[in-house]
Amino acid sequence: MNFFVRSFSRSVIIVLMTLKGFGANAQSTVIPIETKNNAIVLRVGDDKRLSMVYFGGKLANNTEYAAVPKVTKQDKYDNVYNSAYTTSGTHNLLEPAIEVTHADGNKSLELQYVDHTVTKINDDVSLLSIRLKDSLYNFEVTLNYQTYYNENVTEQWSVITHHEKKDVVLNKYASANLYIQADSYWLNHYHGEWAQEMRAEEEQLNHGIKTLDSKLGSRADIFQPPVFMVSLNKPAGEDEGLVLYGNLEWSGNFRIDLEVDPTNNLRLIAGMNNYAANYTLKAGVAFETPKFVYTLSDKGKGEASRNLQSWARKYKVLDGQGPRLTLLNNWESTYFDFNNDKLSALLKDTKDLGVDLFLLDDGWFGNKYPRNGDHAGLGDWEVNKAKLPLGIPFLTKTAKQNGVKFGIWVEPEMVNPKSELYEKHPDWVVKQPNRPEFYMRNQLVLDLSNPAVQNFVFGVVDKLFVENPELAYIKWDCNALMYNAYSPYQKNQGNFYTDYVRGLYSVLDRLRAKYPKVPMMLCSGGGGRVDYGALKYFTEFWPSDNTEPIERVFIQWEYSYFYPALTSSNHVTDWGKQPIKFRTDVAMMGKLGFDIVVSKLKPEELAYCQGALKTYKEFSEAIWHGEQYRLQDPKTNDVASIMYVDSAKNNAIMFNYLVNQRYQAGSHLPIRMKGLQEDKMYEVSEVNMMPGHNSSFATATYSGKFLMTVGLNPDARSGRNSVLIAVRGK
Ligand code: DGJ
């Protein structure tokens, strides 16, 4: 054996000269992509095609990656099914990652390896870029793999360019194409609707293609979000099993194909949806696809989610390592019906409650067409003079006098046909020129692929900040999906869906350049748009308009697999029949807020809420930045149980919620905690009780080992349907 090894920190390029003993081809280049626990191995074949030959545990000796055997049983298929970026129109007959129509109308593509570079960004992050080129056409694709070593996370995307004589049409342009070998594949994915977000389904993948996708344009995730898990060999548990998490960082149409191929391996192709989106690409222009982020864990769903959460806090979510503001929102207490007096009273309530900020929701704008309901005014971002004659400055001033901050709702991507904006700029609206308009929530989407519209949308938010320097928070809503998708601006309608999202990101880039840190909530009539493409600009998201707390336990639980708790805006509202304690305890497992009429609370309820905010403050470090451990799943237990441990393993909080209303449902056995230090002593006590109520849970001190091996029964049951246990290191 004769190796030439060039080492670039953790990424290693191995040129294998001869390796007959391992059955590898002579002269193949092997490219391992390593994180702390895992490795992907790519190999360049004799024909210069790049294939993915391994995805699994990392080897101690990286020269051994060269010995990874061919992935398919029949030689003739090697290098075809397992292509690292499957082309079309040539040898491949399976689902492609890329499909193009060249300037001359030819539809064939054959990508061959040219070279690759590794850029070490810091001790944790490396970027591997592999250049592939067609041998006949001046057409090139760069595959990028950005690894986050300690988090075991990889982001993958491609950049497509050409120098052909005329435009090229991209018919398909995936971000990533993975090839995974296992005995069986178990897909956990989600479906939903308004107020029914994140309903999980798990199924075994059989031969053929299962596609997760969206064609909704804006509010793209309302039926299905771009997140999923694939367990390998058997369904993974919370703490055991091999599982891959995937998540496309894109706020528009997506498409994720999972294909068990004829050789029983899994081909995974993820990217923007190419539905009605043949993209016309000019020569010399780089077409960059969104990032597909994934993590693999051999310790089950819990570790995979902690990988992703810690990556997100560190690298993706805006201010992911910073604090969050508790707030009082007025949406459900007033809807569109408010004025200065009402809001002044609510600002006083904000102070009495003890939260950081008051958030004024929809209804504050529109004069010719006042926003007194959802049928008019959207697009006319002038303060409504009848409701708020003193404007926003009066509200920011009153907030200041009450010692709280002030935030405001906007939905700047949208327009009601009943608005001055629509009258003035019908050409800014997404709609078919010669067909009847079709509305969702009485509104239409503005054409953000048009730079003039981008300027307008930027201007709406910028003006609010310029006129109200004290403005401390934005809730950015997006309630309509795109019917009649047609852009009056675009020459090539196939570019529209992509350029819409790019237009949105360009507005958000400009806003973030000017206002880098102001917290913003990503809302879309509930969780209609939750993804890491957007969370780069937002500090948090609104999981659902459904705030009935039992429903909410399930919704928040499922989001928690993919997003850190500090991004999940959980508001206490009057939905449902549960007491204020249950509602607040449930909201505390993420970013706490309220949307209730504080003045209607009984004195003991107000005292409870004020106390809960103090508990929240004590444990916010663990909830926002600590490790999250799921202890009992609401889908299979009477009591859902989840805990958060701060990074020093000193302070932790355990949330227990009774989710089954049947006779004698409850926590009958001890629940084992997780994530503590075995030899450390912890005082364990119930917190967040209604004033005057005693706990049936005895305060005592135990070792971490005891709490994690034997566990404790929180005694959650009817009459004690939410129980919060503080775990304080001694
Ligand atoms: C939908 C959001 O999900 C709600 O929270 C609220 O902001 C309304 N829009 C306002 O119209």
Coordinates of N, CA and C in Angstrom, one line a residue, residues 257-450:
D257 N -36.7 14.5 -1.4 CA -37.0 13.2 -1.9 C -36.2 12.1 -1.2
L258 N -36.9 11.1 -0.7 CA -36.2 10.0 0.0 C -36.5 8.7 -0.8
E259 N -35.5 8.2 -1.4 CA -35.7 7.0 -2.3 C -34.9 5.8 -1.9
V260 N -35.6 4.8 -1.6 CA -34.9 3.5 -1.3 C -34.7 2.9 -2.7
D261 N -33.4 2.8 -3.1 CA -33.1 2.4 -4.5 C -33.1 0.9 -4.7
P262 N -32.9 0.5 -5.9 CA -33.0 -1.0 -6.2 C -32.0 -1.8 -5.4
T263 N -30.9 -1.1 -4.9 CA -29.9 -1.9 -4.1 C -30.2 -1.7 -2.6
N264 N -31.4 -1.2 -2.3 CA -31.8 -1.1 -0.9 C -31.1 0.0 -0.1
N265 N -30.5 0.9 -0.8 CA -29.8 2.0 -0.1 C -30.7 3.3 -0.2
L266 N -30.5 4.2 0.6 CA -31.4 5.4 0.6 C -30.7 6.6 -0.1
R267 N -31.4 7.1 -1.1 CA -30.9 8.3 -1.8 C -31.7 9.4 -1.3
L268 N -31.1 10.5 -0.8 CA -31.8 11.6 -0.2 C -31.4 12.8 -1.0
I269 N -32.4 13.5 -1.5 CA -32.1 14.7 -2.3 C -33.0 15.8 -1.8
A270 N -32.3 16.9 -1.3 CA -33.0 18.0 -0.7 C -32.7 19.3 -1.3
G271 N -33.7 20.1 -1.4 CA -33.4 21.5 -2.0 C -34.7 22.3 -2.2
M272 N -34.6 23.4 -2.9 CA -35.8 24.1 -3.3 C -36.6 23.3 -4.2
N273 N -37.9 23.5 -4.1 CA -38.8 22.8 -5.0 C -38.6 23.3 -6.5
N274 N -38.5 22.4 -7.4 CA -38.4 22.9 -8.8 C -39.8 22.9 -9.4
Y275 N -40.8 22.7 -8.6 CA -42.2 22.8 -9.2 C -42.5 24.2 -9.7
A276 N -42.9 24.3 -11.0 CA -43.1 25.6 -11.7 C -42.0 26.6 -11.5
A277 N -40.8 26.0 -11.5 CA -39.6 26.9 -11.2 C -38.4 26.5 -12.0
N278 N -38.6 26.4 -13.3 CA -37.4 26.3 -14.2 C -36.7 27.6 -14.2
Y279 N -35.5 27.6 -13.7 CA -34.8 28.9 -13.4 C -33.9 29.2 -14.6
T280 N -34.1 30.4 -15.1 CA -33.2 30.9 -16.2 C -32.0 31.5 -15.7
L281 N -30.9 30.9 -16.0 CA -29.6 31.4 -15.4 C -28.7 32.0 -16.5
K282 N -28.3 33.3 -16.2 CA -27.4 33.9 -17.2 C -26.0 33.4 -17.1
A283 N -25.2 33.5 -18.1 CA -23.8 33.1 -18.1 C -23.1 34.0 -17.0
G284 N -22.2 33.3 -16.3 CA -21.4 34.0 -15.3 C -22.0 34.3 -14.0
V285 N -23.3 34.0 -13.9 CA -24.0 34.3 -12.6 C -24.0 33.1 -11.8
A286 N -23.6 33.2 -10.5 CA -23.6 32.0 -9.6 C -25.0 31.8 -9.0
F287 N -25.5 30.6 -9.2 CA -26.8 30.3 -8.6 C -26.5 29.5 -7.3
E288 N -26.8 30.1 -6.2 CA -26.4 29.4 -4.9 C -27.7 28.8 -4.3
T289 N -27.7 27.5 -4.0 CA -28.9 26.9 -3.4 C -28.9 27.2 -1.9
P290 N -30.0 27.0 -1.3 CA -30.1 27.1 0.2 C -29.3 26.0 0.8
K291 N -29.0 26.2 2.1 CA -28.2 25.2 2.8 C -29.2 24.1 3.3
F292 N -28.7 22.9 3.2 CA -29.4 21.7 3.8 C -28.6 21.3 5.1
V293 N -29.2 21.4 6.2 CA -28.4 21.1 7.4 C -28.8 19.8 8.0
Y294 N -27.8 19.0 8.4 CA -28.2 17.7 8.9 C -27.2 17.2 10.0
T295 N -27.6 16.3 10.8 CA -26.8 15.8 11.9 C -27.1 14.3 12.0
L296 N -26.1 13.5 12.4 CA -26.3 12.1 12.6 C -25.9 11.7 14.0
S297 N -26.8 11.0 14.7 CA -26.4 10.5 16.0 C -26.6 9.0 16.2
D298 N -25.7 8.4 16.9 CA -26.0 6.9 17.2 C -26.5 6.8 18.6
K299 N -26.9 7.9 19.2 CA -27.5 7.9 20.5 C -28.9 8.4 20.6
G300 N -29.6 8.2 19.5 CA -31.0 8.5 19.5 C -31.4 10.0 19.2
K301 N -32.7 10.2 19.3 CA -33.3 11.5 18.9 C -32.9 12.6 19.8
G302 N -32.7 12.3 21.1 CA -32.3 13.3 22.1 C -31.0 14.0 21.7
E303 N -30.0 13.1 21.5 CA -28.7 13.7 21.2 C -28.7 14.5 19.8
A304 N -29.4 13.9 18.9 CA -29.5 14.6 17.6 C -30.1 15.9 17.7
S305 N -31.1 16.0 18.6 CA -31.7 17.4 18.7 C -30.8 18.3 19.5
R306 N -30.1 17.8 20.4 CA -29.2 18.7 21.2 C -28.1 19.2 20.2
N307 N -27.6 18.3 19.4 CA -26.6 18.7 18.4 C -27.1 19.9 17.6
L308 N -28.3 19.8 17.1 CA -28.9 20.8 16.2 C -29.2 22.1 17.0
Q309 N -29.7 21.9 18.2 CA -30.0 23.1 19.0 C -28.8 23.9 19.3
S310 N -27.7 23.1 19.7 CA -26.5 23.9 20.1 C -25.9 24.5 18.9
W311 N -25.9 23.9 17.7 CA -25.5 24.5 16.5 C -26.3 25.8 16.2
A312 N -27.6 25.6 16.3 CA -28.5 26.8 16.0 C -28.2 27.9 16.9
R313 N -28.0 27.7 18.2 CA -27.8 28.8 19.1 C -26.5 29.5 18.8
K314 N -25.5 28.6 18.5 CA -24.1 29.2 18.3 C -24.0 29.8 16.9
Y315 N -24.6 29.3 15.9 CA -24.2 29.7 14.5 C -25.3 30.2 13.7
K316 N -26.6 30.0 14.0 CA -27.6 30.3 13.1 C -28.6 31.3 13.5
V317 N -29.3 31.0 14.6 CA -30.4 31.9 15.1 C -29.8 33.3 15.5
L318 N -30.6 34.3 15.1 CA -30.1 35.6 15.5 C -30.0 35.7 17.0
D319 N -28.9 36.1 17.5 CA -28.6 36.3 18.9 C -29.0 35.0 19.7
G320 N -28.6 33.9 19.2 CA -28.9 32.6 19.8 C -28.3 32.4 21.1
Q321 N -27.2 33.2 21.4 CA -26.6 33.0 22.7 C -27.0 34.2 23.7
G322 N -27.9 35.0 23.2 CA -28.3 36.1 24.0 C -29.6 35.9 24.8
P323 N -30.0 36.9 25.5 CA -31.3 36.7 26.3 C -32.5 36.9 25.5
R324 N -33.6 36.7 26.1 CA -34.9 36.9 25.4 C -35.8 37.8 26.3
L325 N -36.8 38.5 25.6 CA -37.7 39.4 26.4 C -39.0 38.7 26.7
T326 N -39.4 38.7 27.9 CA -40.8 38.2 28.2 C -41.7 39.4 27.8
L327 N -42.9 39.0 27.4 CA -43.8 40.1 26.9 C -45.3 39.9 27.2
L328 N -46.0 41.0 27.0 CA -47.5 40.9 27.0 C -48.0 41.4 25.6
N329 N -48.7 40.5 24.9 CA -49.2 40.8 23.6 C -50.7 41.1 23.7
N330 N -51.2 42.0 22.8 CA -52.7 42.4 23.0 C -53.6 41.7 22.0
W331 N -53.0 40.8 21.2 CA -53.9 40.2 20.1 C -55.2 39.6 20.6
E332 N -55.1 38.7 21.5 CA -56.3 38.0 21.9 C -57.1 38.7 22.9
S333 N -56.6 39.8 23.5 CA -57.4 40.5 24.4 C -58.1 41.6 23.7
T334 N -57.7 42.1 22.6 CA -58.4 43.2 21.9 C -58.7 42.9 20.5
Y335 N -58.0 42.0 19.9 CA -58.1 41.9 18.4 C -57.9 43.3 17.8
F336 N -58.8 43.7 16.9 CA -58.6 45.0 16.2 C -59.1 46.2 16.9
D337 N -59.8 45.9 18.0 CA -60.6 46.9 18.7 C -59.8 47.5 19.9
F338 N -59.0 48.6 19.6 CA -58.3 49.3 20.7 C -58.2 50.7 20.4
N339 N -57.7 51.5 21.4 CA -57.4 52.9 21.2 C -56.4 53.3 22.2
N340 N -56.0 54.5 22.3 CA -55.0 55.0 23.2 C -55.2 54.6 24.6
D341 N -56.5 54.8 25.1 CA -56.8 54.5 26.5 C -56.6 53.0 26.8
K342 N -57.2 52.2 25.9 CA -57.1 50.7 26.1 C -55.6 50.3 26.2
L343 N -54.8 50.8 25.2 CA -53.4 50.4 25.2 C -52.6 50.9 26.4
S344 N -53.0 52.2 26.8 CA -52.3 52.7 28.0 C -52.6 51.8 29.2
A345 N -53.8 51.3 29.3 CA -54.1 50.4 30.4 C -53.3 49.1 30.3
L346 N -53.2 48.6 29.1 CA -52.5 47.4 28.9 C -51.0 47.6 29.2
L347 N -50.5 48.8 28.9 CA -49.1 49.0 29.2 C -48.8 49.0 30.7
K348 N -49.9 49.5 31.4 CA -49.8 49.5 32.9 C -49.8 48.0 33.4
D349 N -50.7 47.2 32.7 CA -50.8 45.8 33.1 C -49.4 45.1 32.8
T350 N -48.7 45.5 31.8 CA -47.5 44.9 31.4 C -46.5 45.0 32.6
K351 N -46.5 46.3 33.1 CA -45.7 46.5 34.3 C -46.1 45.7 35.5
D352 N -47.4 45.7 35.8 CA -47.9 44.9 37.0 C -47.6 43.5 36.9
L353 N -47.7 42.9 35.7 CA -47.4 41.5 35.5 C -45.9 41.2 35.7
G354 N -45.1 42.2 35.3 CA -43.6 42.0 35.5 C -42.9 41.5 34.2
V355 N -43.5 41.6 33.0 CA -42.8 41.2 31.8 C -42.0 42.4 31.3
D356 N -41.1 42.1 30.3 CA -40.2 43.1 29.8 C -40.8 44.1 28.8
L357 N -41.8 43.6 28.0 CA -42.2 44.3 26.8 C -43.6 44.2 26.5
F358 N -44.2 45.3 25.9 CA -45.6 45.2 25.4 C -45.6 45.1 23.9
L359 N -46.3 44.2 23.4 CA -46.3 44.0 21.9 C -47.7 44.3 21.4
L360 N -47.7 45.4 20.6 CA -48.9 45.8 19.9 C -49.1 45.0 18.6
D361 N -50.2 44.3 18.5 CA -50.4 43.5 17.4 C -51.2 44.2 16.3
D362 N -51.7 43.4 15.4 CA -52.4 43.9 14.2 C -53.5 44.9 14.5
G363 N -53.7 45.9 13.5 CA -54.9 46.8 13.7 C -54.5 48.2 13.9
W364 N -53.2 48.6 13.9 CA -52.8 50.0 14.3 C -52.7 50.9 13.1
F365 N -53.0 50.5 11.9 CA -52.7 51.3 10.7 C -53.9 51.4 9.8
G366 N -53.7 52.1 8.7 CA -54.8 52.3 7.7 C -55.7 53.4 8.0
N367 N -55.9 54.3 7.1 CA -56.9 55.4 7.3 C -58.0 55.5 6.3
K368 N -57.6 55.5 5.0 CA -58.7 55.5 4.0 C -59.4 54.1 4.2
Y369 N -58.7 53.1 4.4 CA -59.2 51.7 4.6 C -58.7 51.3 6.0
P370 N -59.4 51.7 7.1 CA -58.9 51.4 8.4 C -58.8 49.9 8.6
R371 N -57.8 49.5 9.3 CA -57.5 48.1 9.6 C -58.4 47.7 10.8
N372 N -59.7 47.6 10.6 CA -60.6 47.2 11.7 C -61.0 45.8 11.7
G373 N -60.4 45.1 10.7 CA -60.7 43.7 10.6 C -59.7 43.2 9.6
D374 N -59.7 41.9 9.2 CA -58.7 41.4 8.3 C -59.0 41.6 6.8
H375 N -60.0 42.4 6.5 CA -60.4 42.6 5.1 C -59.9 43.8 4.5
A376 N -59.2 44.7 5.3 CA -58.8 46.0 4.7 C -57.6 46.5 5.4
G377 N -56.9 47.4 4.6 CA -55.8 48.2 5.2 C -54.4 47.7 5.1
L378 N -54.3 46.4 4.9 CA -53.0 45.8 4.8 C -52.2 46.4 3.7
G379 N -51.0 47.0 4.0 CA -50.2 47.6 2.9 C -50.1 49.1 3.2
D380 N -51.1 49.7 4.0 CA -51.1 51.1 4.3 C -50.6 51.3 5.7
W381 N -49.3 51.4 5.8 CA -48.6 51.4 7.1 C -48.5 52.8 7.7
E382 N -49.6 53.5 7.7 CA -49.7 54.8 8.4 C -50.6 54.6 9.6
V383 N -50.2 55.2 10.7 CA -51.0 55.0 12.0 C -52.4 55.4 11.8
N384 N -53.3 54.6 12.3 CA -54.7 54.9 12.2 C -55.0 56.0 13.1
K385 N -55.5 57.2 12.6 CA -55.6 58.4 13.4 C -56.8 58.3 14.3
A386 N -57.8 57.5 13.9 CA -59.0 57.5 14.8 C -58.6 56.7 16.1
K387 N -57.9 55.6 15.9 CA -57.6 54.7 17.1 C -56.4 55.4 17.9
L388 N -55.4 55.8 17.2 CA -54.2 56.3 17.9 C -53.8 57.7 17.4
P389 N -54.6 58.7 17.8 CA -54.4 60.1 17.3 C -53.0 60.6 17.7
L390 N -52.4 60.0 18.7 CA -51.1 60.5 19.1 C -49.9 59.7 18.5
G391 N -50.3 58.7 17.7 CA -49.3 58.0 17.0 C -48.5 57.0 17.9
I392 N -47.5 56.3 17.3 CA -46.7 55.4 18.0 C -45.8 56.0 19.1
P393 N -45.3 57.3 18.8 CA -44.5 57.9 19.8 C -45.2 58.0 21.2
F394 N -46.5 58.2 21.2 CA -47.2 58.2 22.5 C -47.1 56.9 23.2
L395 N -47.2 55.8 22.4 CA -47.1 54.5 23.0 C -45.7 54.1 23.5
T396 N -44.7 54.5 22.8 CA -43.4 54.2 23.2 C -43.1 55.0 24.5
K397 N -43.6 56.2 24.5 CA -43.4 57.1 25.7 C -44.1 56.5 26.9
T398 N -45.4 56.1 26.7 CA -46.1 55.5 27.8 C -45.4 54.2 28.3
A399 N -44.9 53.4 27.4 CA -44.2 52.2 27.8 C -43.0 52.6 28.6
K400 N -42.3 53.6 28.2 CA -41.1 54.0 29.0 C -41.5 54.4 30.4
Q401 N -42.6 55.2 30.5 CA -43.1 55.7 31.8 C -43.4 54.5 32.7
N402 N -43.8 53.4 32.1 CA -44.2 52.2 32.8 C -43.0 51.3 33.0
G403 N -41.8 51.6 32.5 CA -40.6 50.8 32.7 C -40.6 49.6 31.9
V404 N -41.4 49.6 30.8 CA -41.3 48.4 29.9 C -41.0 48.8 28.5
K405 N -40.6 47.9 27.7 CA -40.2 48.2 26.3 C -41.5 48.0 25.4
F406 N -41.3 48.5 24.2 CA -42.5 48.5 23.2 C -42.1 47.8 21.9
G407 N -43.0 46.9 21.5 CA -42.8 46.2 20.2 C -44.1 46.3 19.3
I408 N -43.9 46.0 18.0 CA -45.1 46.2 17.1 C -45.1 45.1 16.1
W409 N -46.4 44.9 15.6 CA -46.6 43.8 14.6 C -46.6 44.5 13.2
V410 N -46.0 43.7 12.3 CA -46.1 44.1 10.9 C -46.4 42.9 10.0
E411 N -46.9 43.1 8.8 CA -47.0 42.0 7.9 C -46.7 42.6 6.5
P412 N -45.4 43.1 6.3 CA -45.1 43.9 5.2 C -45.1 43.3 3.8
E413 N -45.2 42.0 3.8 CA -45.1 41.3 2.5 C -46.5 41.2 1.8
M414 N -47.5 41.7 2.5 CA -48.9 41.4 2.1 C -49.7 42.7 1.8
V415 N -50.8 42.5 1.1 CA -51.7 43.6 0.8 C -53.1 43.2 0.7
N416 N -54.0 44.0 1.3 CA -55.5 43.7 1.0 C -55.9 44.4 -0.2
P417 N -56.7 43.8 -1.1 CA -57.2 44.6 -2.3 C -57.9 45.9 -1.8
K418 N -58.4 45.9 -0.6 CA -59.0 47.1 -0.1 C -57.9 47.9 0.6
S419 N -57.1 48.5 -0.2 CA -56.0 49.3 0.4 C -55.5 50.4 -0.6
E420 N -54.9 51.4 -0.1 CA -54.4 52.4 -1.0 C -53.2 51.9 -1.8
L421 N -52.4 51.0 -1.1 CA -51.3 50.4 -1.8 C -51.7 49.6 -3.0
Y422 N -52.8 48.8 -2.9 CA -53.3 48.1 -4.0 C -53.7 49.0 -5.1
E423 N -54.4 50.1 -4.7 CA -54.9 51.0 -5.7 C -53.8 51.7 -6.5
K424 N -52.7 52.0 -5.8 CA -51.6 52.7 -6.3 C -50.6 51.8 -7.1
H425 N -50.4 50.6 -6.6 CA -49.5 49.7 -7.3 C -50.0 48.3 -7.6
P426 N -51.0 48.2 -8.4 CA -51.5 46.8 -8.7 C -50.4 46.0 -9.3
D427 N -49.4 46.6 -9.9 CA -48.3 45.8 -10.6 C -47.3 45.3 -9.5
W428 N -47.6 45.5 -8.3 CA -46.7 45.0 -7.2 C -47.3 43.7 -6.6
V429 N -48.4 43.3 -7.2 CA -49.1 42.2 -6.5 C -49.0 40.9 -7.3
V430 N -48.8 39.8 -6.5 CA -48.7 38.5 -7.1 C -50.1 38.0 -7.5
K431 N -50.5 38.0 -8.7 CA -51.8 37.5 -9.2 C -51.7 37.3 -10.7
Q432 N -52.6 36.4 -11.2 CA -52.6 36.2 -12.6 C -53.3 37.4 -13.3
P433 N -52.7 37.9 -14.4 CA -53.2 39.1 -15.1 C -54.6 38.9 -15.5
N434 N -55.0 37.8 -16.1 CA -56.3 37.7 -16.7 C -57.3 36.7 -16.0
R435 N -57.0 36.5 -14.8 CA -57.9 35.5 -14.0 C -58.4 36.2 -12.8
P436 N -59.5 35.7 -12.3 CA -60.0 36.3 -11.0 C -59.0 36.1 -9.9
E437 N -59.0 37.1 -9.0 CA -58.2 37.0 -7.8 C -58.7 35.9 -6.9
F438 N -57.8 35.4 -6.1 CA -58.2 34.3 -5.2 C -57.4 34.7 -3.9
Y439 N -58.2 34.8 -2.8 CA -57.5 35.3 -1.6 C -57.4 34.3 -0.5
M440 N -56.4 34.5 0.4 CA -56.3 33.8 1.6 C -56.4 34.9 2.7
R441 N -57.2 34.8 3.6 CA -57.5 35.8 4.7 C -57.7 37.2 4.0
N442 N -58.4 37.3 2.9 CA -58.7 38.5 2.2 C -57.5 39.3 1.7
Q443 N -56.4 38.6 1.5 CA -55.2 39.3 1.1 C -54.4 38.7 0.0
L444 N -53.5 39.4 -0.5 CA -52.6 38.9 -1.6 C -51.1 39.2 -1.2
V445 N -50.2 38.5 -1.9 CA -48.8 38.7 -1.6 C -48.2 39.7 -2.5
L446 N -47.3 40.5 -1.9 CA -46.6 41.5 -2.8 C -45.4 40.8 -3.5
D447 N -45.1 41.3 -4.6 CA -44.1 40.6 -5.5 C -42.6 41.1 -5.0
L448 N -42.1 40.3 -4.0 CA -40.8 40.7 -3.5 C -39.7 40.4 -4.4
S449 N -40.0 39.7 -5.6 CA -38.9 39.5 -6.5 C -38.6 40.9 -7.2
N450 N -39.4 41.8 -7.1 CA -39.3 43.2 -7.7 C -38.5 44.1 -6.7

